[in-house]
Short mmCIF file of C-alpha atoms in Angstrom, two decimals:
data_model
loop_
_atom_site.label_atom_id
_atom_site.label_comp_id
_atom_site.label_asym_id
_atom_site.label_seq_id
_atom_site.Cartn_x
_atom_site.Cartn_y
_atom_site.Cartn_z
CA GLY A 1 21.05 1.00 8.03
CA GLN A 2 17.24 0.56 6.17
CA ASN A 3 15.48 3.31 5.00
CA ILE A 4 12.27 2.67 3.66
CA ASP A 5 9.96 5.18 1.41
CA GLN A 6 6.69 5.19 0.25
CA PRO A 7 4.18 7.82 -0.80
CA THR A 8 2.40 9.42 2.19
CA GLU A 9 -1.68 9.59 0.67
CA MET A 10 -2.87 8.16 -2.74
CA THR A 11 -6.83 8.60 -3.83
CA ALA A 12 -7.97 5.97 -6.30
CA THR A 13 -11.28 5.76 -8.07
CA GLU A 14 -13.32 3.13 -7.49
CA GLY A 15 -13.34 0.13 -10.21
CA ALA A 16 -9.61 1.43 -11.24
CA ILE A 17 -6.29 0.26 -10.75
CA VAL A 18 -3.40 2.11 -8.48
CA GLN A 19 0.12 1.55 -7.74
CA ILE A 20 1.25 1.75 -4.64
CA ASN A 21 5.48 2.02 -4.75
CA CYS A 22 7.84 1.50 -1.97
CA THR A 23 11.78 2.66 -2.46
CA TYR A 24 14.60 1.20 -0.04
CA GLN A 25 17.76 1.59 0.83
CA THR A 26 19.57 -1.32 2.64
CA SER A 27 22.74 -3.56 2.98
CA GLY A 28 21.10 -6.33 2.20
CA PHE A 29 17.56 -8.33 3.38
CA ASN A 30 15.64 -11.97 2.74
CA GLY A 31 12.80 -10.57 1.45
CA LEU A 32 9.75 -7.52 0.83
CA PHE A 33 6.61 -7.82 2.41
CA TRP A 34 3.32 -5.72 1.76
CA TYR A 35 1.13 -5.54 4.40
CA GLN A 36 -2.70 -4.15 4.85
CA GLN A 37 -3.76 -2.10 7.69
CA HIS A 38 -7.30 -0.87 8.64
CA ALA A 39 -7.94 2.47 10.65
CA GLY A 40 -7.04 1.26 14.11
CA GLU A 41 -6.90 -2.16 13.80
CA ALA A 42 -4.03 -4.45 12.91
CA PRO A 43 -1.68 -5.02 9.83
CA THR A 44 -2.68 -8.07 7.85
CA PHE A 45 -0.06 -10.26 4.99
CA LEU A 46 -0.63 -9.40 1.90
CA SER A 47 2.22 -10.45 -0.20
CA TYR A 48 6.17 -11.31 0.43
CA ASN A 49 8.79 -11.09 -2.78
CA VAL A 50 12.14 -12.77 -2.01
CA LEU A 51 13.25 -13.11 -5.89
CA ASP A 52 12.88 -9.92 -8.20
CA GLY A 53 9.96 -10.16 -9.90
CA LEU A 54 6.14 -10.53 -9.92
CA GLU A 55 4.07 -12.02 -7.57
CA GLU A 56 0.49 -12.26 -8.37
CA LYS A 57 -2.59 -13.05 -5.91
CA GLY A 58 -5.92 -12.08 -7.21
CA ARG A 59 -6.85 -8.18 -7.25
CA PHE A 60 -3.47 -8.12 -5.90
CA SER A 61 0.13 -7.91 -7.27
CA SER A 62 3.33 -7.11 -5.89
CA PHE A 63 6.74 -6.84 -7.68
CA LEU A 64 10.43 -6.58 -6.83
CA SER A 65 13.44 -5.26 -8.39
CA ARG A 66 16.47 -5.70 -6.00
CA SER A 67 19.40 -3.70 -8.68
CA LYS A 68 17.05 -0.83 -8.32
CA GLY A 69 15.87 -0.74 -4.60
CA TYR A 70 12.10 -0.86 -5.66
CA SER A 71 8.72 -2.08 -5.40
CA TYR A 72 5.12 -1.83 -5.46
CA LEU A 73 2.30 -3.15 -5.12
CA LEU A 74 -0.67 -3.18 -7.62
CA LEU A 75 -4.15 -3.25 -6.56
CA LYS A 76 -6.95 -4.02 -9.13
CA GLU A 77 -10.70 -3.56 -9.50
CA LEU A 78 -10.32 -1.28 -6.50
CA GLN A 79 -13.36 -1.75 -3.99
CA MET A 80 -14.26 0.86 -1.21
CA LYS A 81 -12.95 -1.87 1.36
CA ASP A 82 -9.57 -0.65 -0.32
CA SER A 83 -9.20 2.02 1.66
CA ALA A 84 -6.67 1.58 4.15
CA SER A 85 -3.17 1.88 5.00
CA TYR A 86 -0.56 -0.29 2.86
CA LEU A 87 2.87 -0.98 4.77
CA CYS A 88 5.89 -2.16 2.70
CA ALA A 89 8.35 -3.75 4.97
CA LEU A 90 11.67 -5.18 4.88
CA GLY A 91 12.45 -9.03 6.26
CA GLY A 92 16.42 -9.30 6.98
CA ALA A 93 18.21 -12.35 8.61
CA THR A 94 18.34 -10.69 11.93
CA ASN A 95 14.62 -11.75 11.97
CA LYS A 96 12.54 -8.52 12.28
CA LEU A 97 10.75 -6.38 9.68
CA ILE A 98 11.54 -2.74 9.45
CA PHE A 99 8.13 -0.94 8.18
CA GLY A 100 8.34 2.10 5.96
CA THR A 101 5.18 5.03 7.33
CA GLY A 102 2.66 3.44 4.67
CA THR A 103 0.56 5.04 2.82
CA LEU A 104 -2.21 5.91 3.41
CA LEU A 105 -4.80 5.04 -0.05
CA ALA A 106 -8.73 6.41 -0.23
CA VAL A 107 -10.82 4.84 -2.64
CA GLN A 108 -13.53 7.04 -3.91
CA PRO A 109 -16.99 6.43 -5.65
CA GLU B 1 -5.91 -17.54 10.60
CA ALA B 2 -4.11 -16.49 12.84
CA ASP B 3 -4.60 -17.02 16.79
CA ILE B 4 -3.14 -14.40 18.08
CA TYR B 5 -4.88 -12.65 21.44
CA GLN B 6 -4.49 -9.20 23.24
CA THR B 7 -5.70 -8.55 26.11
CA PRO B 8 -7.10 -5.42 26.96
CA ARG B 9 -8.25 -4.00 23.18
CA TYR B 10 -8.68 -0.92 24.94
CA LEU B 11 -7.19 0.66 28.14
CA VAL B 12 -7.77 4.41 29.58
CA ILE B 13 -5.79 4.20 33.18
CA GLY B 14 -4.31 7.07 35.11
CA THR B 15 -0.82 8.38 35.86
CA GLY B 16 1.67 6.51 37.60
CA LYS B 17 -0.35 3.47 37.49
CA LYS B 18 1.47 -0.40 36.62
CA ILE B 19 -0.10 -2.00 33.77
CA THR B 20 0.46 -5.05 32.02
CA LEU B 21 -0.84 -5.69 28.10
CA GLU B 22 -1.24 -9.43 27.84
CA CYS B 23 0.10 -11.22 24.74
CA SER B 24 -0.94 -14.32 23.81
CA GLN B 25 -0.15 -16.81 20.58
CA THR B 26 -1.32 -20.79 20.07
CA MET B 27 0.31 -21.48 17.46
CA GLY B 28 3.35 -22.31 19.10
CA HIS B 29 5.86 -19.88 17.22
CA ASP B 30 9.17 -18.75 19.00
CA LYS B 31 9.45 -15.49 17.69
CA MET B 32 7.21 -12.56 19.28
CA TYR B 33 7.15 -9.26 18.83
CA TRP B 34 5.89 -6.06 20.01
CA TYR B 35 5.68 -2.55 18.37
CA GLN B 36 4.20 0.97 18.81
CA GLN B 37 2.30 2.73 17.09
CA ASP B 38 0.74 5.98 16.88
CA PRO B 39 -2.00 7.26 14.45
CA GLY B 40 -1.22 7.55 11.19
CA MET B 41 2.37 6.48 12.43
CA GLU B 42 4.94 3.70 10.75
CA LEU B 43 5.49 0.41 13.99
CA HIS B 44 8.44 0.45 15.52
CA LEU B 45 10.23 -2.32 17.39
CA ILE B 46 10.21 -1.98 21.06
CA HIS B 47 11.08 -5.49 22.26
CA TYR B 48 11.01 -9.00 20.88
CA SER B 49 12.11 -12.72 21.89
CA TYR B 50 12.98 -15.62 19.91
CA GLY B 51 12.20 -17.88 22.98
CA VAL B 52 11.44 -18.59 26.13
CA ASN B 53 13.85 -16.60 28.63
CA SER B 54 14.87 -14.50 25.21
CA THR B 55 14.11 -10.55 25.57
CA GLU B 56 15.72 -8.09 23.27
CA LYS B 57 15.51 -4.48 23.03
CA GLY B 58 14.00 -3.41 19.66
CA ASP B 59 14.55 -0.28 17.76
CA LEU B 60 12.73 2.32 19.46
CA SER B 61 13.66 2.84 23.15
CA SER B 62 10.73 1.89 25.44
CA GLU B 63 10.31 2.08 29.24
CA SER B 64 8.49 -0.62 28.92
CA THR B 65 9.63 -4.47 30.02
CA VAL B 66 8.27 -7.96 28.77
CA SER B 67 8.98 -11.96 29.80
CA ARG B 68 8.52 -15.01 27.90
CA ILE B 69 7.97 -17.29 30.78
CA ARG B 70 6.21 -19.35 28.39
CA THR B 71 6.12 -19.71 24.62
CA GLU B 72 2.76 -19.02 23.84
CA HIS B 73 2.59 -15.73 25.97
CA PHE B 74 4.55 -12.63 25.98
CA PRO B 75 3.32 -9.71 28.29
CA LEU B 76 4.04 -6.44 28.54
CA THR B 77 4.05 -4.22 31.49
CA LEU B 78 4.91 -0.78 32.21
CA GLU B 79 5.68 -0.03 35.81
CA SER B 80 4.25 3.54 36.19
CA ALA B 81 2.16 4.73 32.68
CA ARG B 82 2.80 8.11 31.72
CA PRO B 83 0.77 10.36 29.19
CA SER B 84 3.55 10.09 26.63
CA HIS B 85 3.00 6.43 27.02
CA THR B 86 -0.48 6.58 25.15
CA SER B 87 -0.37 4.82 22.27
CA GLN B 88 -1.24 1.24 20.27
CA TYR B 89 0.62 -1.71 21.22
CA LEU B 90 0.79 -4.22 18.84
CA CYS B 91 2.06 -7.86 19.46
CA ALA B 92 2.96 -10.22 16.63
CA SER B 93 4.77 -13.77 15.97
CA SER B 94 6.34 -15.03 13.36
CA GLU B 95 7.04 -18.91 12.23
CA PRO B 96 10.62 -20.84 11.67
CA GLY B 97 12.87 -20.22 8.71
CA SER B 98 13.87 -17.06 7.40
CA ARG B 99 10.81 -15.97 5.37
CA ASN B 100 9.56 -14.52 9.29
CA GLU B 101 5.61 -13.48 8.29
CA GLN B 102 4.62 -12.12 11.18
CA PHE B 103 1.03 -12.46 12.26
CA PHE B 104 -0.36 -9.56 14.49
CA GLY B 105 -3.29 -9.64 16.94
CA PRO B 106 -5.18 -6.76 17.53
CA GLY B 107 -3.41 -4.12 19.28
CA THR B 108 -3.81 -2.54 22.53
CA ARG B 109 -5.29 1.35 22.83
CA LEU B 110 -3.58 2.41 25.31
CA THR B 111 -4.41 6.17 27.14
CA VAL B 112 -2.66 7.64 30.52
CA LEU B 113 -4.20 10.39 31.42
#
């Protein structure tokens, strides 16, 4: 099976940097996704890691370590509009995504 | 930008009614998915399809049914709605290949009274 753990909630200040962690236990997967979901809206794709290391995309970066069963999403120069849930998901050979419970990020002025 | 549509966006309906939630995509994706999500909770896969005439049940048991007669269309039906079906239903599709990035529709928020 696949267990995915994320902190339930986090709070950060506008302009700061925040790191959202995701740990997982799985027998195998193709890649790890991060999605952003604003309240009442659909998830939107942020990043994808298939190899170990850091993927940078503007203010957002994502890191994966397969040996440690660990990923994180790094958000820089936080803006109020970054207040949302951030979902970690594993993509497997079955063509399905398994989502974590998500981390609700509140950005304060 | 992804082109995946869901209707209705909001639906309030009485117990016992039959409802169909529509999902269409114009990207030609073979793989399509239905998720159920309660407020503040994780997404649960309830149905998926790998192509026309292919449908499978997901990880969360659901009383709904789906059909896939056309590539672009993946409707979800509840024969007799109950208050326990109140939830948000999200449709998604994905490109061919191992990456399987999924594009989500805007969702249907269903309330059964």
